[in-house]
Amino acid sequence: MTARFITLEGGEGAGKSSSLAVIADFLRTRGIAHRVTREPGGTALGEAIRALLLGDAEEGVDPLAELLLVFAARAQHLARVIRPALAAGVWVVCDRFTDASYAYQGGGRELGPVPVAALEQLVHSGLRPDLTLVLDVEPRLGLERIRGRGPQDRFEREQMAFFERVRTAYRQRSAAEPERCRLIDAGQSPERVASAILTHLEALVSADGY
């Protein structure tokens, strides 16, 4: 059967780590071979770029330079991890993908969707996720959840207006592509979030005959 590509999206404190565990456990109990990865990252080059993006730069990072770095990591990720896994029949579960670029760089950094779409067309070569789960949480609640976890990275230190724009962009993406994106209220209890995720996963695997 065709391997599926699942992505998980959401702003800071949306609960992606616990949700990834729910997805991986579901696939494991179904006996579905899968690989969990993340962006930016997933490869040695990608992780090096991730460190650049999240760390403190001596000079400010231009928003377009940030976007190009994200897509450089993504191109390597697709070539070395995602495409080979899918070709081998292994499902891929990715912590953030190109929807994050529309949200963080297009929305948060106010670059707009046009440069993101241009790079998506160049780098993806037609590959898109089969299912995208978008964890939607009010930014103040999300930031409250991550408080005390340790030193904040460059993105986590942004102003509230930045996170509001990120959330708006995610919600717009979800509304524009309802056949692929599933918006989940991540402000509710972990149990309810997990239940919503499992409902969408059940629909996906049932359609494939698992």
PDB file of N, CA and C in Angstrom, residues 121-207:
ATOM      1  N   GLN A 121       7.375  25.335  -4.821  1.00  0.00           N
ATOM      2  CA  GLN A 121       7.308  24.757  -6.158  1.00  0.00           C
ATOM      3  C   GLN A 121       8.668  24.248  -6.612  1.00  0.00           C
ATOM      4  N   LEU A 122       9.719  24.991  -6.292  1.00  0.00           N
ATOM      5  CA  LEU A 122      11.066  24.605  -6.690  1.00  0.00           C
ATOM      6  C   LEU A 122      11.555  23.374  -5.939  1.00  0.00           C
ATOM      7  N   VAL A 123      11.327  23.335  -4.641  1.00  0.00           N
ATOM      8  CA  VAL A 123      11.916  22.305  -3.778  1.00  0.00           C
ATOM      9  C   VAL A 123      11.069  21.041  -3.695  1.00  0.00           C
ATOM     10  N   HIS A 124       9.755  21.163  -3.676  1.00  0.00           N
ATOM     11  CA  HIS A 124       8.888  20.002  -3.466  1.00  0.00           C
ATOM     12  C   HIS A 124       8.770  19.087  -4.677  1.00  0.00           C
ATOM     13  N   SER A 125       8.822  19.670  -5.848  1.00  0.00           N
ATOM     14  CA  SER A 125       8.587  18.906  -7.087  1.00  0.00           C
ATOM     15  C   SER A 125       7.271  18.120  -7.022  1.00  0.00           C
ATOM     16  N   GLY A 126       6.245  18.764  -6.495  1.00  0.00           N
ATOM     17  CA  GLY A 126       4.916  18.161  -6.466  1.00  0.00           C
ATOM     18  C   GLY A 126       4.568  17.372  -5.226  1.00  0.00           C
ATOM     19  N   LEU A 127       5.535  17.063  -4.376  1.00  0.00           N
ATOM     20  CA  LEU A 127       5.246  16.287  -3.168  1.00  0.00           C
ATOM     21  C   LEU A 127       4.581  17.159  -2.114  1.00  0.00           C
ATOM     22  N   ARG A 128       3.455  16.663  -1.580  1.00  0.00           N
ATOM     23  CA  ARG A 128       2.751  17.370  -0.522  1.00  0.00           C
ATOM     24  C   ARG A 128       2.306  16.354   0.518  1.00  0.00           C
ATOM     25  N   PRO A 129       2.100  16.791   1.752  1.00  0.00           N
ATOM     26  CA  PRO A 129       1.610  15.859   2.768  1.00  0.00           C
ATOM     27  C   PRO A 129       0.239  15.307   2.420  1.00  0.00           C
ATOM     28  N   ASP A 130      -0.012  14.075   2.846  1.00  0.00           N
ATOM     29  CA  ASP A 130      -1.339  13.480   2.686  1.00  0.00           C
ATOM     30  C   ASP A 130      -2.296  13.979   3.760  1.00  0.00           C
ATOM     31  N   LEU A 131      -1.744  14.272   4.940  1.00  0.00           N
ATOM     32  CA  LEU A 131      -2.541  14.756   6.060  1.00  0.00           C
ATOM     33  C   LEU A 131      -1.691  15.704   6.888  1.00  0.00           C
ATOM     34  N   THR A 132      -2.261  16.868   7.177  1.00  0.00           N
ATOM     35  CA  THR A 132      -1.585  17.841   8.036  1.00  0.00           C
ATOM     36  C   THR A 132      -2.482  18.146   9.220  1.00  0.00           C
ATOM     37  N   LEU A 133      -1.989  17.873  10.403  1.00  0.00           N
ATOM     38  CA  LEU A 133      -2.711  18.148  11.644  1.00  0.00           C
ATOM     39  C   LEU A 133      -2.178  19.460  12.215  1.00  0.00           C
ATOM     40  N   VAL A 134      -3.044  20.455  12.316  1.00  0.00           N
ATOM     41  CA  VAL A 134      -2.645  21.777  12.789  1.00  0.00           C
ATOM     42  C   VAL A 134      -3.171  21.979  14.202  1.00  0.00           C
ATOM     43  N   LEU A 135      -2.259  22.050  15.156  1.00  0.00           N
ATOM     44  CA  LEU A 135      -2.631  22.262  16.553  1.00  0.00           C
ATOM     45  C   LEU A 135      -2.786  23.758  16.796  1.00  0.00           C
ATOM     46  N   ASP A 136      -3.999  24.179  17.041  1.00  0.00           N
ATOM     47  CA  ASP A 136      -4.311  25.599  17.176  1.00  0.00           C
ATOM     48  C   ASP A 136      -4.457  25.974  18.644  1.00  0.00           C
ATOM     49  N   VAL A 137      -3.620  26.904  19.095  1.00  0.00           N
ATOM     50  CA  VAL A 137      -3.697  27.336  20.490  1.00  0.00           C
ATOM     51  C   VAL A 137      -3.503  28.845  20.546  1.00  0.00           C
ATOM     52  N   GLU A 138      -4.206  29.488  21.461  1.00  0.00           N
ATOM     53  CA  GLU A 138      -4.065  30.921  21.652  1.00  0.00           C
ATOM     54  C   GLU A 138      -2.623  31.198  22.082  1.00  0.00           C
ATOM     55  N   PRO A 139      -1.920  32.133  21.446  1.00  0.00           N
ATOM     56  CA  PRO A 139      -0.498  32.336  21.722  1.00  0.00           C
ATOM     57  C   PRO A 139      -0.148  32.567  23.184  1.00  0.00           C
ATOM     58  N   ARG A 140      -0.955  33.301  23.907  1.00  0.00           N
ATOM     59  CA  ARG A 140      -0.618  33.541  25.318  1.00  0.00           C
ATOM     60  C   ARG A 140      -0.620  32.237  26.108  1.00  0.00           C
ATOM     61  N   LEU A 141      -1.561  31.368  25.824  1.00  0.00           N
ATOM     62  CA  LEU A 141      -1.607  30.075  26.503  1.00  0.00           C
ATOM     63  C   LEU A 141      -0.412  29.232  26.092  1.00  0.00           C
ATOM     64  N   GLY A 142      -0.094  29.222  24.818  1.00  0.00           N
ATOM     65  CA  GLY A 142       1.041  28.436  24.352  1.00  0.00           C
ATOM     66  C   GLY A 142       2.348  28.881  24.983  1.00  0.00           C
ATOM     67  N   LEU A 143       2.574  30.177  25.057  1.00  0.00           N
ATOM     68  CA  LEU A 143       3.808  30.698  25.650  1.00  0.00           C
ATOM     69  C   LEU A 143       3.852  30.437  27.153  1.00  0.00           C
ATOM     70  N   GLU A 144       2.688  30.462  27.787  1.00  0.00           N
ATOM     71  CA  GLU A 144       2.631  30.139  29.218  1.00  0.00           C
ATOM     72  C   GLU A 144       3.049  28.693  29.451  1.00  0.00           C
ATOM     73  N   ARG A 145       2.670  27.811  28.542  1.00  0.00           N
ATOM     74  CA  ARG A 145       3.013  26.390  28.677  1.00  0.00           C
ATOM     75  C   ARG A 145       4.522  26.146  28.596  1.00  0.00           C
ATOM     76  N   ILE A 146       5.213  26.915  27.757  1.00  0.00           N
ATOM     77  CA  ILE A 146       6.647  26.655  27.575  1.00  0.00           C
ATOM     78  C   ILE A 146       7.507  27.425  28.569  1.00  0.00           C
ATOM     79  N   ARG A 147       6.897  28.278  29.339  1.00  0.00           N
ATOM     80  CA  ARG A 147       7.661  29.039  30.329  1.00  0.00           C
ATOM     81  C   ARG A 147       8.280  28.092  31.350  1.00  0.00           C
ATOM     82  N   GLY A 148       9.534  28.255  31.632  1.00  0.00           N
ATOM     83  CA  GLY A 148      10.217  27.416  32.603  1.00  0.00           C
ATOM     84  C   GLY A 148      10.855  26.180  32.020  1.00  0.00           C
ATOM     85  N   ARG A 149      10.747  25.981  30.706  1.00  0.00           N
ATOM     86  CA  ARG A 149      11.366  24.811  30.084  1.00  0.00           C
ATOM     87  C   ARG A 149      12.875  24.953  29.931  1.00  0.00           C
ATOM     88  N   GLY A 150      13.371  26.155  30.099  1.00  0.00           N
ATOM     89  CA  GLY A 150      14.799  26.395  29.890  1.00  0.00           C
ATOM     90  C   GLY A 150      14.983  27.617  29.022  1.00  0.00           C
ATOM     91  N   PRO A 151      16.214  27.867  28.592  1.00  0.00           N
ATOM     92  CA  PRO A 151      16.483  29.045  27.761  1.00  0.00           C
ATOM     93  C   PRO A 151      15.631  29.048  26.495  1.00  0.00           C
ATOM     94  N   GLN A 152      15.110  30.201  26.153  1.00  0.00           N
ATOM     95  CA  GLN A 152      14.270  30.321  24.969  1.00  0.00           C
ATOM     96  C   GLN A 152      15.126  30.540  23.727  1.00  0.00           C
ATOM     97  N   ASP A 153      14.667  29.985  22.598  1.00  0.00           N
ATOM     98  CA  ASP A 153      15.412  30.174  21.360  1.00  0.00           C
ATOM     99  C   ASP A 153      15.012  31.497  20.708  1.00  0.00           C
ATOM    100  N   ARG A 154      15.591  31.763  19.558  1.00  0.00           N
ATOM    101  CA  ARG A 154      15.386  33.047  18.885  1.00  0.00           C
ATOM    102  C   ARG A 154      13.928  33.293  18.521  1.00  0.00           C
ATOM    103  N   PHE A 155      13.207  32.246  18.153  1.00  0.00           N
ATOM    104  CA  PHE A 155      11.802  32.398  17.805  1.00  0.00           C
ATOM    105  C   PHE A 155      10.933  32.586  19.048  1.00  0.00           C
ATOM    106  N   GLU A 156      11.225  31.841  20.084  1.00  0.00           N
ATOM    107  CA  GLU A 156      10.405  31.901  21.299  1.00  0.00           C
ATOM    108  C   GLU A 156      10.484  33.263  21.980  1.00  0.00           C
ATOM    109  N   ARG A 157      11.503  34.039  21.665  1.00  0.00           N
ATOM    110  CA  ARG A 157      11.650  35.367  22.268  1.00  0.00           C
ATOM    111  C   ARG A 157      10.968  36.476  21.467  1.00  0.00           C
ATOM    112  N   GLU A 158      10.251  36.105  20.420  1.00  0.00           N
ATOM    113  CA  GLU A 158       9.572  37.108  19.600  1.00  0.00           C
ATOM    114  C   GLU A 158       8.421  37.776  20.364  1.00  0.00           C
ATOM    115  N   GLN A 159       7.955  38.900  19.818  1.00  0.00           N
ATOM    116  CA  GLN A 159       6.858  39.639  20.429  1.00  0.00           C
ATOM    117  C   GLN A 159       5.525  38.930  20.177  1.00  0.00           C
ATOM    118  N   MET A 160       4.536  39.245  21.000  1.00  0.00           N
ATOM    119  CA  MET A 160       3.234  38.596  20.891  1.00  0.00           C
ATOM    120  C   MET A 160       2.622  38.794  19.511  1.00  0.00           C
ATOM    121  N   ALA A 161       2.821  39.958  18.902  1.00  0.00           N
ATOM    122  CA  ALA A 161       2.256  40.219  17.582  1.00  0.00           C
ATOM    123  C   ALA A 161       2.769  39.221  16.547  1.00  0.00           C
ATOM    124  N   PHE A 162       4.016  38.801  16.691  1.00  0.00           N
ATOM    125  CA  PHE A 162       4.596  37.804  15.790  1.00  0.00           C
ATOM    126  C   PHE A 162       3.819  36.494  15.894  1.00  0.00           C
ATOM    127  N   PHE A 163       3.562  36.044  17.104  1.00  0.00           N
ATOM    128  CA  PHE A 163       2.851  34.778  17.313  1.00  0.00           C
ATOM    129  C   PHE A 163       1.394  34.868  16.871  1.00  0.00           C
ATOM    130  N   GLU A 164       0.798  36.025  17.011  1.00  0.00           N
ATOM    131  CA  GLU A 164      -0.571  36.210  16.521  1.00  0.00           C
ATOM    132  C   GLU A 164      -0.608  36.062  15.000  1.00  0.00           C
ATOM    133  N   ARG A 165       0.393  36.625  14.324  1.00  0.00           N
ATOM    134  CA  ARG A 165       0.448  36.499  12.868  1.00  0.00           C
ATOM    135  C   ARG A 165       0.688  35.054  12.451  1.00  0.00           C
ATOM    136  N   VAL A 166       1.520  34.339  13.201  1.00  0.00           N
ATOM    137  CA  VAL A 166       1.777  32.924  12.923  1.00  0.00           C
ATOM    138  C   VAL A 166       0.483  32.135  13.031  1.00  0.00           C
ATOM    139  N   ARG A 167      -0.259  32.362  14.099  1.00  0.00           N
ATOM    140  CA  ARG A 167      -1.524  31.646  14.288  1.00  0.00           C
ATOM    141  C   ARG A 167      -2.512  31.956  13.174  1.00  0.00           C
ATOM    142  N   THR A 168      -2.616  33.219  12.814  1.00  0.00           N
ATOM    143  CA  THR A 168      -3.531  33.611  11.743  1.00  0.00           C
ATOM    144  C   THR A 168      -3.172  32.915  10.435  1.00  0.00           C
ATOM    145  N   ALA A 169      -1.891  32.857  10.126  1.00  0.00           N
ATOM    146  CA  ALA A 169      -1.451  32.207   8.890  1.00  0.00           C
ATOM    147  C   ALA A 169      -1.779  30.718   8.907  1.00  0.00           C
ATOM    148  N   TYR A 170      -1.565  30.062  10.031  1.00  0.00           N
ATOM    149  CA  TYR A 170      -1.909  28.642  10.146  1.00  0.00           C
ATOM    150  C   TYR A 170      -3.405  28.424   9.925  1.00  0.00           C
ATOM    151  N   ARG A 171      -4.203  29.266  10.520  1.00  0.00           N
ATOM    152  CA  ARG A 171      -5.657  29.116  10.390  1.00  0.00           C
ATOM    153  C   ARG A 171      -6.104  29.376   8.949  1.00  0.00           C
ATOM    154  N   GLN A 172      -5.460  30.325   8.301  1.00  0.00           N
ATOM    155  CA  GLN A 172      -5.785  30.594   6.895  1.00  0.00           C
ATOM    156  C   GLN A 172      -5.412  29.414   6.005  1.00  0.00           C
ATOM    157  N   ARG A 173      -4.255  28.802   6.273  1.00  0.00           N
ATOM    158  CA  ARG A 173      -3.834  27.635   5.499  1.00  0.00           C
ATOM    159  C   ARG A 173      -4.834  26.495   5.691  1.00  0.00           C
ATOM    160  N   SER A 174      -5.259  26.298   6.913  1.00  0.00           N
ATOM    161  CA  SER A 174      -6.202  25.214   7.211  1.00  0.00           C
ATOM    162  C   SER A 174      -7.538  25.439   6.514  1.00  0.00           C
ATOM    163  N   ALA A 175      -8.006  26.679   6.511  1.00  0.00           N
ATOM    164  CA  ALA A 175      -9.282  26.992   5.878  1.00  0.00           C
ATOM    165  C   ALA A 175      -9.193  26.853   4.362  1.00  0.00           C
ATOM    166  N   ALA A 176      -8.027  27.169   3.810  1.00  0.00           N
ATOM    167  CA  ALA A 176      -7.862  27.127   2.349  1.00  0.00           C
ATOM    168  C   ALA A 176      -7.715  25.710   1.814  1.00  0.00           C
ATOM    169  N   GLU A 177      -7.253  24.782   2.659  1.00  0.00           N
ATOM    170  CA  GLU A 177      -7.020  23.412   2.211  1.00  0.00           C
ATOM    171  C   GLU A 177      -7.645  22.404   3.181  1.00  0.00           C
ATOM    172  N   PRO A 178      -8.963  22.420   3.322  1.00  0.00           N
ATOM    173  CA  PRO A 178      -9.631  21.545   4.296  1.00  0.00           C
ATOM    174  C   PRO A 178      -9.518  20.060   3.966  1.00  0.00           C
ATOM    175  N   GLU A 179      -9.251  19.714   2.701  1.00  0.00           N
ATOM    176  CA  GLU A 179      -9.113  18.308   2.332  1.00  0.00           C
ATOM    177  C   GLU A 179      -7.818  17.708   2.870  1.00  0.00           C
ATOM    178  N   ARG A 180      -6.843  18.555   3.140  1.00  0.00           N
ATOM    179  CA  ARG A 180      -5.550  18.078   3.656  1.00  0.00           C
ATOM    180  C   ARG A 180      -5.340  18.445   5.121  1.00  0.00           C
ATOM    181  N   CYS A 181      -5.716  19.636   5.490  1.00  0.00           N
ATOM    182  CA  CYS A 181      -5.439  20.156   6.832  1.00  0.00           C
ATOM    183  C   CYS A 181      -6.604  19.914   7.787  1.00  0.00           C
ATOM    184  N   ARG A 182      -6.289  19.506   8.993  1.00  0.00           N
ATOM    185  CA  ARG A 182      -7.280  19.318  10.042  1.00  0.00           C
ATOM    186  C   ARG A 182      -6.903  20.211  11.222  1.00  0.00           C
ATOM    187  N   LEU A 183      -7.721  21.207  11.490  1.00  0.00           N
ATOM    188  CA  LEU A 183      -7.462  22.140  12.581  1.00  0.00           C
ATOM    189  C   LEU A 183      -7.972  21.540  13.875  1.00  0.00           C
ATOM    190  N   ILE A 184      -7.081  21.440  14.865  1.00  0.00           N
ATOM    191  CA  ILE A 184      -7.423  20.819  16.150  1.00  0.00           C
ATOM    192  C   ILE A 184      -7.250  21.838  17.268  1.00  0.00           C
ATOM    193  N   ASP A 185      -8.248  21.960  18.099  1.00  0.00           N
ATOM    194  CA  ASP A 185      -8.190  22.869  19.242  1.00  0.00           C
ATOM    195  C   ASP A 185      -7.200  22.320  20.259  1.00  0.00           C
ATOM    196  N   ALA A 186      -6.008  22.917  20.303  1.00  0.00           N
ATOM    197  CA  ALA A 186      -4.967  22.446  21.217  1.00  0.00           C
ATOM    198  C   ALA A 186      -5.040  23.128  22.575  1.00  0.00           C
ATOM    199  N   GLY A 187      -6.076  23.952  22.774  1.00  0.00           N
ATOM    200  CA  GLY A 187      -6.257  24.570  24.077  1.00  0.00           C
ATOM    201  C   GLY A 187      -7.037  23.688  25.028  1.00  0.00           C
ATOM    202  N   GLN A 188      -7.603  22.600  24.514  1.00  0.00           N
ATOM    203  CA  GLN A 188      -8.360  21.673  25.358  1.00  0.00           C
ATOM    204  C   GLN A 188      -7.416  20.661  26.014  1.00  0.00           C
ATOM    205  N   SER A 189      -7.971  19.728  26.757  1.00  0.00           N
ATOM    206  CA  SER A 189      -7.160  18.769  27.502  1.00  0.00           C
ATOM    207  C   SER A 189      -6.351  17.881  26.560  1.00  0.00           C
ATOM    208  N   PRO A 190      -5.206  17.369  27.030  1.00  0.00           N
ATOM    209  CA  PRO A 190      -4.405  16.461  26.207  1.00  0.00           C
ATOM    210  C   PRO A 190      -5.204  15.251  25.728  1.00  0.00           C
ATOM    211  N   GLU A 191      -6.111  14.779  26.552  1.00  0.00           N
ATOM    212  CA  GLU A 191      -6.922  13.620  26.182  1.00  0.00           C
ATOM    213  C   GLU A 191      -7.829  13.931  24.994  1.00  0.00           C
ATOM    214  N   ARG A 192      -8.408  15.114  25.000  1.00  0.00           N
ATOM    215  CA  ARG A 192      -9.286  15.503  23.894  1.00  0.00           C
ATOM    216  C   ARG A 192      -8.484  15.755  22.619  1.00  0.00           C
ATOM    217  N   VAL A 193      -7.305  16.330  22.776  1.00  0.00           N
ATOM    218  CA  VAL A 193      -6.442  16.543  21.609  1.00  0.00           C
ATOM    219  C   VAL A 193      -6.065  15.195  20.997  1.00  0.00           C
ATOM    220  N   ALA A 194      -5.666  14.256  21.856  1.00  0.00           N
ATOM    221  CA  ALA A 194      -5.291  12.927  21.375  1.00  0.00           C
ATOM    222  C   ALA A 194      -6.465  12.253  20.677  1.00  0.00           C
ATOM    223  N   SER A 195      -7.662  12.403  21.222  1.00  0.00           N
ATOM    224  CA  SER A 195      -8.850  11.795  20.632  1.00  0.00           C
ATOM    225  C   SER A 195      -9.112  12.361  19.237  1.00  0.00           C
ATOM    226  N   ALA A 196      -8.946  13.678  19.086  1.00  0.00           N
ATOM    227  CA  ALA A 196      -9.150  14.306  17.783  1.00  0.00           C
ATOM    228  C   ALA A 196      -8.126  13.807  16.772  1.00  0.00           C
ATOM    229  N   ILE A 197      -6.878  13.684  17.204  1.00  0.00           N
ATOM    230  CA  ILE A 197      -5.815  13.191  16.325  1.00  0.00           C
ATOM    231  C   ILE A 197      -6.129  11.768  15.875  1.00  0.00           C
ATOM    232  N   LEU A 198      -6.524  10.932  16.801  1.00  0.00           N
ATOM    233  CA  LEU A 198      -6.809   9.537  16.479  1.00  0.00           C
ATOM    234  C   LEU A 198      -7.977   9.413  15.508  1.00  0.00           C
ATOM    235  N   THR A 199      -8.963  10.289  15.636  1.00  0.00           N
ATOM    236  CA  THR A 199     -10.101  10.269  14.706  1.00  0.00           C
ATOM    237  C   THR A 199      -9.629  10.502  13.271  1.00  0.00           C
ATOM    238  N   HIS A 200      -8.749  11.476  13.093  1.00  0.00           N
ATOM    239  CA  HIS A 200      -8.244  11.782  11.751  1.00  0.00           C
ATOM    240  C   HIS A 200      -7.325  10.676  11.233  1.00  0.00           C
ATOM    241  N   LEU A 201      -6.544  10.073  12.110  1.00  0.00           N
ATOM    242  CA  LEU A 201      -5.671   8.975  11.691  1.00  0.00           C
ATOM    243  C   LEU A 201      -6.482   7.751  11.296  1.00  0.00           C
ATOM    244  N   GLU A 202      -7.519   7.480  12.056  1.00  0.00           N
ATOM    245  CA  GLU A 202      -8.392   6.337  11.731  1.00  0.00           C
ATOM    246  C   GLU A 202      -8.997   6.506  10.348  1.00  0.00           C
ATOM    247  N   ALA A 203      -9.426   7.719  10.040  1.00  0.00           N
ATOM    248  CA  ALA A 203     -10.015   7.980   8.719  1.00  0.00           C
ATOM    249  C   ALA A 203      -8.998   7.745   7.617  1.00  0.00           C
ATOM    250  N   LEU A 204      -7.756   8.165   7.861  1.00  0.00           N
ATOM    251  CA  LEU A 204      -6.705   8.013   6.841  1.00  0.00           C
ATOM    252  C   LEU A 204      -6.385   6.535   6.596  1.00  0.00           C
ATOM    253  N   VAL A 205      -6.169   5.765   7.659  1.00  0.00           N
ATOM    254  CA  VAL A 205      -5.794   4.364   7.464  1.00  0.00           C
ATOM    255  C   VAL A 205      -6.965   3.518   6.972  1.00  0.00           C
ATOM    256  N   SER A 206      -8.192   3.897   7.357  1.00  0.00           N
ATOM    257  CA  SER A 206      -9.358   3.155   6.871  1.00  0.00           C
ATOM    258  C   SER A 206      -9.512   3.316   5.366  1.00  0.00           C
ATOM    259  N   ALA A 207      -9.226   4.546   4.893  1.00  0.00           N
ATOM    260  CA  ALA A 207      -9.313   4.779   3.446  1.00  0.00           C
ATOM    261  C   ALA A 207      -8.291   3.951   2.681  1.00  0.00           C
TER     262      ALA A 207
END
